[in-house]
Amino acid sequence: MDFKNKKITVMGLGLYKEGSGISATRFLLSRGAKVTVTDLKTKAELIDQIKRLGKLANQVRFVLGKHRESDFKNVDMIIKNPAIPRKSKYLEIARANNIPIETDISLFFKLVNRRQIIGITGTRGKSTVTTLIYEILKQAKDNVIIGGNITKSPLVQLNKMKKNGLAILELSSWLLESLEDAKLSPRIAVFTNIYPDHLNTYKDIDDYAAAKENIFKWQINQDYVVLNLDNEFTKKMGSRVPSKRFWFSLKEFKNENGCFLKNKNIYFRNNGHEEKVLSVADIKMPGSHNIANVLAAVCVCKLYGLKSENIKKVVSVFYGVPNRLELLREIKDVKYYNDTTSTMPEASLVALQALKSSKKNIILIAGGADKGLDFTELVKEIEKTVKSLVLFKGTGTDRILKLLKTKKIDCAVANSMSEAIGLAKSFSKTGDIILLSPACASFGMFKNEFDRGDQFRSLVDKLK
């Protein structure tokens, strides 16, 4: 694909250091393209990103604080940030003018052999599974890269993707929509689960799940898909896959290929051959959801022929991914956990279940912006396992407070992370857990969920 002297509009510079927008800009400039970056954020809001471009910024035409129709008409290509809705009026203008629209991921798929790609999607667990697969495979193979929704674009790592290169990509529903247009799926697709999420973007859960299904929809029969047998949505998908199907489950299953638990050990089965890979005791991450994440990762690595001892070696020293039920510190016998990426009630419910004990010792920091999700089951779990509740001001918090019936929980609303930690600390005593697991979106008070987690981490680091 030749980009030299092509006029390309990058729609959405983004805020991540190595994210879609900034990485696409760097890549296109390196290939000789004439790049326009347009973003609804102002120069003041994007100044850090512009500085990260360094001298390259001088080669970019910036249109900030607005979009212009002309930048979507008289160009050769649009690269859109994945968070921008497909139905944006500016993208409709581009389509009406037959301008191709890509994301950094769809472009990457077209620039490499898709057989070199492992894709991971799902509502929960995809970052952990993506990272664990990467950590295991990079011990055994050269030129393994990680990217996608994990806030790192694969485009900036394209030089590592030689004939034997391998890309481990976390793929969101928005990124997978761009693969639908290209009719491309990875050689190995992993689907962790489906829960209601992004219902402020999709009309219903079926619409959301349909976008996710693009991860295997365009596979061929020589490809592989790894599905969660314990999730009702992914279980039903099993009948629709065009490729070789492998399952993973917290329960033993018969006959089918895949990974499962038996007598507190993880087994892998392929064409009747069954092998013990490791023990549950080897897993350092808390919660049954993390056992499921390990099952999915093990399945992929066994498909690549890795020895069980090599898989076990990595799993036994893998403590999880930052911002996902991450133990930050223990101060005066109070543990601080960062679970900022739990932006939906089901995720925070899982976090509470993973950390709960016989004594009610969890102080939960939650709440924020509403995504149109159901908080009923989470509130029931809060009433059972949480001793104190600190909520960020927001529309999601308003709904949680309406559902909260018990008066036995100390409850307070905070206007900042600093205030939230101060309140949580005031409620705590020896042996308690302070858990940031918001169950809500971050917009309004924070730039994004990672900014929320960074603020929590920074303030906890300063505690004495």
GROMACS .gro file of C-alpha atoms in nm:
model
  464
    1MET     CA    1   0.000   0.000   0.000
    2ASP     CA    2   0.159   0.326  -0.116
    3PHE     CA    3   0.100   0.635   0.103
    4LYS     CA    4   0.353   0.869  -0.058
    5ASN     CA    5   0.196   1.212  -0.127
    6LYS     CA    6  -0.151   1.076  -0.043
    7LYS     CA    7  -0.380   1.323   0.134
    8ILE     CA    8  -0.504   1.154   0.450
    9THR     CA    9  -0.726   1.287   0.729
   10VAL     CA   10  -0.670   1.145   1.079
   11MET     CA   11  -0.997   1.193   1.267
   12GLY     CA   12  -0.926   1.206   1.640
   13LEU     CA   13  -0.569   1.243   1.768
   14GLY     CA   14  -0.667   1.080   2.097
   15LEU     CA   15  -0.510   1.111   2.442
   16TYR     CA   16  -0.305   0.789   2.472
   17LYS     CA   17   0.074   0.812   2.425
   18GLU     CA   18   0.082   0.529   2.171
   19GLY     CA   19  -0.288   0.521   2.080
   20SER     CA   20  -0.463   0.501   1.744
   21GLY     CA   21  -0.456   0.865   1.637
   22ILE     CA   22  -0.103   0.965   1.728
   23SER     CA   23   0.041   0.633   1.604
   24ALA     CA   24  -0.143   0.654   1.273
   25THR     CA   25  -0.011   1.009   1.231
   26ARG     CA   26   0.348   0.901   1.294
   27PHE     CA   27   0.315   0.600   1.064
   28LEU     CA   28   0.160   0.794   0.775
   29LEU     CA   29   0.422   1.069   0.794
   30SER     CA   30   0.697   0.805   0.787
   31ARG     CA   31   0.545   0.675   0.462
   32GLY     CA   32   0.538   1.018   0.299
   33ALA     CA   33   0.167   1.099   0.336
   34LYS     CA   34   0.027   1.451   0.364
   35VAL     CA   35  -0.158   1.439   0.694
   36THR     CA   36  -0.440   1.651   0.833
   37VAL     CA   37  -0.532   1.585   1.197
   38THR     CA   38  -0.881   1.697   1.296
   39ASP     CA   39  -1.016   1.673   1.650
   40LEU     CA   40  -1.304   1.832   1.841
   41LYS     CA   41  -1.065   1.887   2.131
   42THR     CA   42  -0.879   2.218   2.132
   43LYS     CA   43  -0.505   2.270   2.099
   44ALA     CA   44  -0.488   2.338   2.473
   45GLU     CA   45  -0.652   2.001   2.546
   46LEU     CA   46  -0.420   1.817   2.305
   47ILE     CA   47  -0.097   2.004   2.374
   48ASP     CA   48   0.072   1.702   2.539
   49GLN     CA   49  -0.005   1.483   2.236
   50ILE     CA   50   0.119   1.748   1.993
   51LYS     CA   51   0.442   1.775   2.193
   52ARG     CA   52   0.484   1.396   2.170
   53LEU     CA   53   0.495   1.428   1.792
   54GLY     CA   54   0.805   1.645   1.830
   55LYS     CA   55   0.937   1.783   1.501
   56LEU     CA   56   0.683   1.571   1.312
   57ALA     CA   57   0.413   1.815   1.428
   58ASN     CA   58   0.555   2.068   1.183
   59GLN     CA   59   0.455   1.837   0.896
   60VAL     CA   60   0.092   1.808   1.012
   61ARG     CA   61  -0.196   2.039   0.929
   62PHE     CA   62  -0.402   2.062   1.248
   63VAL     CA   63  -0.775   2.143   1.249
   64LEU     CA   64  -0.863   2.149   1.620
   65GLY     CA   65  -1.175   2.234   1.815
   66LYS     CA   66  -1.389   2.146   1.514
   67HIS     CA   67  -1.426   1.929   1.203
   68ARG     CA   68  -1.457   2.069   0.850
   69GLU     CA   69  -1.651   1.901   0.573
   70SER     CA   70  -1.371   1.973   0.325
   71ASP     CA   71  -1.133   1.744   0.518
   72PHE     CA   72  -1.368   1.453   0.448
   73LYS     CA   73  -1.417   1.517   0.076
   74ASN     CA   74  -1.100   1.602  -0.111
   75VAL     CA   75  -0.873   1.337   0.041
   76ASP     CA   76  -0.749   0.986  -0.040
   77MET     CA   77  -0.830   0.821   0.293
   78ILE     CA   78  -0.976   0.877   0.642
   79ILE     CA   79  -0.820   0.712   0.949
   80LYS     CA   80  -1.073   0.738   1.231
   81ASN     CA   81  -1.019   0.700   1.602
   82PRO     CA   82  -1.212   0.384   1.706
   83ALA     CA   83  -1.424   0.575   1.960
   84ILE     CA   84  -1.581   0.790   1.687
   85PRO     CA   85  -1.928   0.653   1.596
   86ARG     CA   86  -1.962   0.500   1.251
   87LYS     CA   87  -2.267   0.720   1.192
   88SER     CA   88  -2.076   1.045   1.242
   89LYS     CA   89  -2.204   1.294   0.985
   90TYR     CA   90  -1.847   1.358   0.871
   91LEU     CA   91  -1.789   0.989   0.802
   92GLU     CA   92  -2.118   0.984   0.610
   93ILE     CA   93  -1.980   1.269   0.397
   94ALA     CA   94  -1.666   1.062   0.329
   95ARG     CA   95  -1.874   0.761   0.227
   96ALA     CA   96  -2.087   0.975  -0.004
   97ASN     CA   97  -1.762   1.083  -0.172
   98ASN     CA   98  -1.629   0.724  -0.192
   99ILE     CA   99  -1.341   0.799   0.044
  100PRO     CA  100  -1.208   0.480   0.213
  101ILE     CA  101  -1.239   0.484   0.594
  102GLU     CA  102  -0.995   0.286   0.808
  103THR     CA  103  -0.885   0.252   1.170
  104ASP     CA  104  -0.525   0.186   1.267
  105ILE     CA  105  -0.627  -0.178   1.320
  106SER     CA  106  -0.800  -0.233   0.985
  107LEU     CA  107  -0.498  -0.072   0.818
  108PHE     CA  108  -0.264  -0.304   1.010
  109PHE     CA  109  -0.467  -0.609   0.899
  110LYS     CA  110  -0.421  -0.501   0.536
  111LEU     CA  111  -0.047  -0.440   0.573
  112VAL     CA  112   0.040  -0.781   0.723
  113ASN     CA  113  -0.071  -1.140   0.668
  114ARG     CA  114  -0.380  -1.188   0.888
  115ARG     CA  115  -0.247  -1.538   0.969
  116GLN     CA  116   0.012  -1.360   1.183
  117ILE     CA  117  -0.260  -1.215   1.408
  118ILE     CA  118  -0.421  -1.343   1.727
  119GLY     CA  119  -0.724  -1.131   1.819
  120ILE     CA  120  -0.891  -1.117   2.159
  121THR     CA  121  -1.230  -0.963   2.234
  122GLY     CA  122  -1.503  -0.980   2.498
  123THR     CA  123  -1.665  -0.752   2.751
  124ARG     CA  124  -1.436  -0.848   3.038
  125GLY     CA  125  -1.095  -1.011   3.062
  126LYS     CA  126  -0.964  -0.925   2.718
  127SER     CA  127  -0.671  -0.711   2.840
  128THR     CA  128  -0.559  -0.978   3.087
  129VAL     CA  129  -0.589  -1.257   2.828
  130THR     CA  130  -0.413  -1.048   2.562
  131THR     CA  131  -0.124  -0.964   2.795
  132LEU     CA  132  -0.086  -1.319   2.928
  133ILE     CA  133  -0.079  -1.469   2.576
  134TYR     CA  134   0.184  -1.210   2.482
  135GLU     CA  135   0.398  -1.282   2.790
  136ILE     CA  136   0.391  -1.658   2.725
  137LEU     CA  137   0.451  -1.647   2.350
  138LYS     CA  138   0.734  -1.393   2.364
  139GLN     CA  139   0.934  -1.641   2.575
  140ALA     CA  140   0.916  -1.894   2.292
  141LYS     CA  141   0.906  -1.686   1.974
  142ASP     CA  142   1.087  -1.386   1.826
  143ASN     CA  143   0.913  -1.073   1.695
  144VAL     CA  144   0.596  -1.094   1.907
  145ILE     CA  145   0.411  -0.763   1.949
  146ILE     CA  146   0.110  -0.654   2.154
  147GLY     CA  147  -0.138  -0.381   2.063
  148GLY     CA  148  -0.491  -0.269   1.991
  149ASN     CA  149  -0.740  -0.160   2.253
  150ILE     CA  150  -0.468  -0.204   2.514
  151THR     CA  151  -0.378   0.164   2.432
  152LYS     CA  152  -0.087   0.075   2.202
  153SER     CA  153  -0.131   0.080   1.825
  154PRO     CA  154   0.038  -0.203   1.630
  155LEU     CA  155   0.120   0.037   1.346
  156VAL     CA  156   0.426   0.173   1.527
  157GLN     CA  157   0.557  -0.184   1.562
  158LEU     CA  158   0.508  -0.283   1.200
  159ASN     CA  159   0.882  -0.324   1.142
  160LYS     CA  160   0.879  -0.627   1.377
  161MET     CA  161   0.616  -0.805   1.169
  162LYS     CA  162   0.844  -0.999   0.940
  163LYS     CA  163   0.745  -1.338   0.797
  164ASN     CA  164   0.763  -1.502   1.139
  165GLY     CA  165   0.623  -1.206   1.337
  166LEU     CA  166   0.315  -1.246   1.555
  167ALA     CA  167   0.071  -0.975   1.669
  168ILE     CA  168  -0.143  -1.021   1.981
  169LEU     CA  169  -0.425  -0.767   1.950
  170GLU     CA  170  -0.698  -0.667   2.193
  171LEU     CA  171  -0.999  -0.578   1.977
  172SER     CA  172  -1.292  -0.369   2.099
  173SER     CA  173  -1.635  -0.376   1.935
  174TRP     CA  174  -1.552  -0.045   1.765
  175LEU     CA  175  -1.229  -0.181   1.618
  176LEU     CA  176  -1.408  -0.495   1.503
  177GLU     CA  177  -1.663  -0.285   1.316
  178SER     CA  178  -1.378  -0.164   1.096
  179LEU     CA  179  -1.283  -0.527   1.024
  180GLU     CA  180  -1.640  -0.592   0.911
  181ASP     CA  181  -1.594  -0.333   0.637
  182ALA     CA  182  -1.267  -0.503   0.537
  183LYS     CA  183  -1.414  -0.856   0.575
  184LEU     CA  184  -1.109  -0.966   0.773
  185SER     CA  185  -1.069  -1.174   1.090
  186PRO     CA  186  -0.754  -1.293   1.271
  187ARG     CA  187  -0.625  -1.648   1.227
  188ILE     CA  188  -0.690  -1.719   1.596
  189ALA     CA  189  -0.985  -1.544   1.759
  190VAL     CA  190  -1.052  -1.547   2.134
  191PHE     CA  191  -1.391  -1.446   2.274
  192THR     CA  192  -1.385  -1.413   2.654
  193ASN     CA  193  -1.753  -1.333   2.726
  194ILE     CA  194  -2.041  -1.097   2.655
  195TYR     CA  195  -2.219  -0.882   2.913
  196PRO     CA  196  -2.436  -0.571   2.865
  197ASP     CA  197  -2.203  -0.277   2.793
  198HIS     CA  198  -2.184   0.032   2.572
  199LEU     CA  199  -2.564   0.039   2.557
  200ASN     CA  200  -2.533   0.415   2.521
  201THR     CA  201  -2.375   0.335   2.180
  202TYR     CA  202  -2.552   0.015   2.068
  203LYS     CA  203  -2.930  -0.027   2.052
  204ASP     CA  204  -2.920  -0.349   2.260
  205ILE     CA  205  -2.692  -0.631   2.371
  206ASP     CA  206  -2.754  -0.829   2.051
  207ASP     CA  207  -2.637  -0.533   1.843
  208TYR     CA  208  -2.326  -0.508   2.063
  209ALA     CA  209  -2.259  -0.883   2.036
  210ALA     CA  210  -2.301  -0.872   1.657
  211ALA     CA  211  -2.021  -0.614   1.633
  212LYS     CA  212  -1.799  -0.840   1.844
  213GLU     CA  213  -1.869  -1.144   1.623
  214ASN     CA  214  -1.660  -0.991   1.346
  215ILE     CA  215  -1.362  -1.139   1.527
  216PHE     CA  216  -1.448  -1.480   1.375
  217LYS     CA  217  -1.710  -1.398   1.111
  218TRP     CA  218  -1.456  -1.376   0.826
  219GLN     CA  219  -1.241  -1.672   0.929
  220ILE     CA  220  -1.193  -1.982   0.712
  221ASN     CA  221  -1.204  -2.348   0.818
  222GLN     CA  222  -0.825  -2.364   0.875
  223ASP     CA  223  -0.850  -2.089   1.140
  224TYR     CA  224  -0.928  -2.125   1.512
  225VAL     CA  225  -1.175  -1.969   1.753
  226VAL     CA  226  -1.157  -2.001   2.133
  227LEU     CA  227  -1.493  -1.946   2.306
  228ASN     CA  228  -1.618  -1.933   2.666
  229LEU     CA  229  -1.850  -2.228   2.729
  230ASP     CA  230  -1.967  -2.075   3.060
  231ASN     CA  231  -2.112  -1.758   2.906
  232GLU     CA  232  -2.459  -1.789   2.750
  233PHE     CA  233  -2.384  -1.554   2.460
  234THR     CA  234  -2.051  -1.703   2.356
  235LYS     CA  235  -2.188  -2.056   2.400
  236LYS     CA  236  -2.460  -1.982   2.143
  237MET     CA  237  -2.200  -1.839   1.905
  238GLY     CA  238  -2.037  -2.180   1.884
  239SER     CA  239  -2.288  -2.294   1.622
  240ARG     CA  240  -2.204  -1.998   1.397
  241VAL     CA  241  -1.826  -2.021   1.372
  242PRO     CA  242  -1.675  -2.104   1.030
  243SER     CA  243  -1.343  -2.224   1.180
  244LYS     CA  244  -1.208  -2.488   1.419
  245ARG     CA  245  -1.380  -2.440   1.754
  246PHE     CA  246  -1.210  -2.469   2.093
  247TRP     CA  247  -1.384  -2.406   2.426
  248PHE     CA  248  -1.267  -2.301   2.771
  249SER     CA  249  -1.463  -2.362   3.091
  250LEU     CA  250  -1.435  -2.365   3.469
  251LYS     CA  251  -1.606  -2.706   3.454
  252GLU     CA  252  -1.493  -3.027   3.290
  253PHE     CA  253  -1.654  -3.095   2.952
  254LYS     CA  254  -1.646  -3.412   2.745
  255ASN     CA  255  -1.543  -3.476   2.382
  256GLU     CA  256  -1.502  -3.114   2.269
  257ASN     CA  257  -1.159  -2.957   2.216
  258GLY     CA  258  -1.030  -2.691   2.452
  259CYS     CA  259  -0.921  -2.609   2.809
  260PHE     CA  260  -1.110  -2.697   3.127
  261LEU     CA  261  -1.078  -2.745   3.503
  262LYS     CA  262  -1.064  -3.092   3.657
  263ASN     CA  263  -0.965  -3.161   4.019
  264LYS     CA  264  -0.824  -2.807   4.052
  265ASN     CA  265  -0.598  -2.858   3.751
  266ILE     CA  266  -0.609  -2.705   3.402
  267TYR     CA  267  -0.626  -2.955   3.116
  268PHE     CA  268  -0.599  -2.908   2.740
  269ARG     CA  269  -0.772  -3.148   2.500
  270ASN     CA  270  -0.720  -3.166   2.124
  271ASN     CA  271  -0.860  -3.446   1.907
  272GLY     CA  272  -0.896  -3.684   2.201
  273HIS     CA  273  -0.549  -3.620   2.346
  274GLU     CA  274  -0.574  -3.477   2.700
  275GLU     CA  275  -0.286  -3.314   2.887
  276LYS     CA  276  -0.250  -3.152   3.230
  277VAL     CA  277  -0.093  -2.808   3.184
  278LEU     CA  278  -0.081  -2.655   3.532
  279SER     CA  279  -0.257  -2.633   3.867
  280VAL     CA  280  -0.497  -2.364   3.987
  281ALA     CA  281  -0.249  -2.316   4.273
  282ASP     CA  282   0.003  -2.188   4.015
  283ILE     CA  283  -0.222  -1.888   3.935
  284LYS     CA  284  -0.133  -1.575   4.132
  285MET     CA  285  -0.429  -1.355   4.028
  286PRO     CA  286  -0.735  -1.353   4.258
  287GLY     CA  287  -1.085  -1.465   4.157
  288SER     CA  288  -1.244  -1.736   3.943
  289HIS     CA  289  -1.269  -1.487   3.654
  290ASN     CA  290  -0.889  -1.488   3.638
  291ILE     CA  291  -0.883  -1.867   3.626
  292ALA     CA  292  -1.109  -1.835   3.320
  293ASN     CA  293  -0.866  -1.582   3.172
  294VAL     CA  294  -0.578  -1.828   3.219
  295LEU     CA  295  -0.782  -2.107   3.055
  296ALA     CA  296  -0.834  -1.893   2.744
  297ALA     CA  297  -0.466  -1.796   2.723
  298VAL     CA  298  -0.346  -2.154   2.777
  299CYS     CA  299  -0.573  -2.276   2.497
  300VAL     CA  300  -0.414  -2.035   2.248
  301CYS     CA  301  -0.059  -2.116   2.354
  302LYS     CA  302  -0.120  -2.491   2.326
  303LEU     CA  303  -0.253  -2.435   1.973
  304TYR     CA  304   0.091  -2.290   1.899
  305GLY     CA  305   0.251  -2.606   2.034
  306LEU     CA  306   0.409  -2.459   2.348
  307LYS     CA  307   0.520  -2.702   2.617
  308SER     CA  308   0.313  -2.706   2.936
  309GLU     CA  309   0.622  -2.642   3.151
  310ASN     CA  310   0.694  -2.319   2.960
  311ILE     CA  311   0.333  -2.202   2.996
  312LYS     CA  312   0.332  -2.281   3.369
  313LYS     CA  313   0.659  -2.092   3.419
  314VAL     CA  314   0.504  -1.766   3.294
  315VAL     CA  315   0.159  -1.807   3.452
  316SER     CA  316   0.315  -1.871   3.795
  317VAL     CA  317   0.482  -1.526   3.796
  318PHE     CA  318   0.202  -1.332   3.623
  319TYR     CA  319   0.022  -1.106   3.872
  320GLY     CA  320  -0.219  -0.943   3.631
  321VAL     CA  321  -0.246  -0.622   3.433
  322PRO     CA  322  -0.232  -0.266   3.573
  323ASN     CA  323  -0.574  -0.117   3.654
  324ARG     CA  324  -0.742  -0.460   3.672
  325LEU     CA  325  -0.792  -0.564   4.036
  326GLU     CA  326  -0.434  -0.451   4.093
  327LEU     CA  327  -0.299  -0.452   4.448
  328LEU     CA  328  -0.114  -0.119   4.479
  329ARG     CA  329  -0.005  -0.106   4.842
  330GLU     CA  330  -0.072  -0.228   5.192
  331ILE     CA  331  -0.051   0.059   5.442
  332LYS     CA  332  -0.102  -0.004   5.814
  333ASP     CA  333  -0.268  -0.336   5.728
  334VAL     CA  334  -0.514  -0.174   5.482
  335LYS     CA  335  -0.491  -0.299   5.121
  336TYR     CA  336  -0.552  -0.064   4.827
  337TYR     CA  337  -0.677  -0.219   4.500
  338ASN     CA  338  -0.701  -0.038   4.165
  339ASP     CA  339  -0.977  -0.179   3.941
  340THR     CA  340  -1.049   0.137   3.741
  341THR     CA  341  -1.124  -0.051   3.417
  342SER     CA  342  -1.436  -0.198   3.576
  343THR     CA  343  -1.670   0.040   3.396
  344MET     CA  344  -1.978  -0.182   3.418
  345PRO     CA  345  -2.170  -0.330   3.714
  346GLU     CA  346  -2.090  -0.695   3.630
  347ALA     CA  347  -1.716  -0.622   3.645
  348SER     CA  348  -1.735  -0.457   3.987
  349LEU     CA  349  -1.954  -0.744   4.108
  350VAL     CA  350  -1.679  -0.990   4.008
  351ALA     CA  351  -1.418  -0.776   4.187
  352LEU     CA  352  -1.621  -0.777   4.510
  353GLN     CA  353  -1.671  -1.154   4.488
  354ALA     CA  354  -1.297  -1.207   4.432
  355LEU     CA  355  -1.198  -1.005   4.742
  356LYS     CA  356  -1.481  -1.070   4.987
  357SER     CA  357  -1.422  -1.263   5.308
  358SER     CA  358  -1.627  -1.377   5.606
  359LYS     CA  359  -1.594  -1.031   5.758
  360LYS     CA  360  -1.742  -0.724   5.590
  361ASN     CA  361  -1.417  -0.536   5.531
  362ILE     CA  362  -1.441  -0.373   5.186
  363ILE     CA  363  -1.464   0.003   5.138
  364LEU     CA  364  -1.577   0.046   4.778
  365ILE     CA  365  -1.503   0.357   4.571
  366ALA     CA  366  -1.747   0.352   4.279
  367GLY     CA  367  -1.994   0.553   4.073
  368GLY     CA  368  -1.965   0.820   3.807
  369ALA     CA  369  -2.125   0.855   3.464
  370ASP     CA  370  -2.413   0.629   3.363
  371LYS     CA  371  -2.389   0.398   3.058
  372GLY     CA  372  -2.750   0.279   3.072
  373LEU     CA  373  -2.665  -0.048   3.252
  374ASP     CA  374  -2.848  -0.240   3.526
  375PHE     CA  375  -2.705  -0.192   3.877
  376THR     CA  376  -2.952  -0.424   4.057
  377GLU     CA  377  -2.723  -0.725   4.113
  378LEU     CA  378  -2.425  -0.507   4.201
  379VAL     CA  379  -2.622  -0.321   4.467
  380LYS     CA  380  -2.733  -0.655   4.618
  381GLU     CA  381  -2.366  -0.760   4.640
  382ILE     CA  382  -2.271  -0.421   4.788
  383GLU     CA  383  -2.530  -0.467   5.061
  384LYS     CA  384  -2.385  -0.811   5.140
  385THR     CA  385  -2.009  -0.746   5.124
  386VAL     CA  386  -1.933  -0.371   5.153
  387LYS     CA  387  -1.895  -0.194   5.488
  388SER     CA  388  -1.858   0.159   5.346
  389LEU     CA  389  -1.932   0.314   5.007
  390VAL     CA  390  -1.776   0.623   4.849
  391LEU     CA  391  -1.934   0.735   4.522
  392PHE     CA  392  -1.810   0.981   4.259
  393LYS     CA  393  -2.070   1.242   4.175
  394GLY     CA  394  -2.253   1.151   3.851
  395THR     CA  395  -2.564   1.012   3.683
  396GLY     CA  396  -2.463   0.652   3.755
  397THR     CA  397  -2.423   0.735   4.123
  398ASP     CA  398  -2.775   0.879   4.134
  399ARG     CA  399  -2.913   0.544   4.013
  400ILE     CA  400  -2.702   0.342   4.259
  401LEU     CA  401  -2.825   0.553   4.552
  402LYS     CA  402  -3.188   0.500   4.450
  403LEU     CA  403  -3.138   0.122   4.458
  404LEU     CA  404  -2.946   0.115   4.787
  405LYS     CA  405  -3.195   0.013   5.055
  406THR     CA  406  -2.981  -0.063   5.359
  407LYS     CA  407  -2.890   0.207   5.609
  408LYS     CA  408  -2.612  -0.011   5.756
  409ILE     CA  409  -2.350   0.105   5.504
  410ASP     CA  410  -2.160   0.430   5.559
  411CYS     CA  411  -2.210   0.619   5.232
  412ALA     CA  412  -2.060   0.943   5.099
  413VAL     CA  413  -2.036   1.126   4.766
  414ALA     CA  414  -1.702   1.270   4.647
  415ASN     CA  415  -1.625   1.543   4.394
  416SER     CA  416  -1.265   1.436   4.329
  417MET     CA  417  -1.032   1.139   4.364
  418SER     CA  418  -0.851   1.308   4.650
  419GLU     CA  419  -1.177   1.351   4.840
  420ALA     CA  420  -1.280   0.991   4.763
  421ILE     CA  421  -0.956   0.848   4.905
  422GLY     CA  422  -0.979   1.072   5.210
  423LEU     CA  423  -1.332   0.951   5.282
  424ALA     CA  424  -1.241   0.585   5.221
  425LYS     CA  425  -0.942   0.615   5.452
  426SER     CA  426  -1.160   0.769   5.725
  427PHE     CA  427  -1.393   0.467   5.707
  428SER     CA  428  -1.110   0.211   5.720
  429LYS     CA  429  -0.948   0.019   6.003
  430THR     CA  430  -0.688  -0.257   6.036
  431GLY     CA  431  -0.757  -0.551   5.803
  432ASP     CA  432  -0.978  -0.358   5.560
  433ILE     CA  433  -0.964  -0.332   5.181
  434ILE     CA  434  -1.010  -0.005   4.989
  435LEU     CA  435  -1.121  -0.098   4.638
  436LEU     CA  436  -1.158   0.139   4.343
  437SER     CA  437  -1.401  -0.044   4.114
  438PRO     CA  438  -1.634   0.222   3.971
  439ALA     CA  439  -1.893   0.020   3.769
  440CYS     CA  440  -1.946   0.343   3.572
  441ALA     CA  441  -1.785   0.546   3.295
  442SER     CA  442  -1.521   0.805   3.384
  443PHE     CA  443  -1.620   1.101   3.167
  444GLY     CA  444  -1.706   1.423   3.344
  445MET     CA  445  -1.462   1.400   3.632
  446PHE     CA  446  -1.171   1.227   3.452
  447LYS     CA  447  -1.021   1.219   3.100
  448ASN     CA  448  -1.080   0.844   3.080
  449GLU     CA  449  -1.069   0.535   3.302
  450PHE     CA  450  -0.688   0.526   3.287
  451ASP     CA  451  -0.664   0.885   3.409
  452ARG     CA  452  -0.896   0.782   3.693
  453GLY     CA  453  -0.666   0.491   3.777
  454ASP     CA  454  -0.352   0.704   3.747
  455GLN     CA  455  -0.494   0.960   3.992
  456PHE     CA  456  -0.581   0.681   4.237
  457ARG     CA  457  -0.234   0.526   4.203
  458SER     CA  458  -0.055   0.859   4.246
  459LEU     CA  459  -0.250   0.953   4.559
  460VAL     CA  460  -0.214   0.606   4.715
  461ASP     CA  461   0.163   0.620   4.650
  462LYS     CA  462   0.177   0.939   4.860
  463LEU     CA  463  -0.009   0.792   5.158
  464LYS     CA  464   0.188   0.726   5.476
   0.00000   0.00000   0.00000
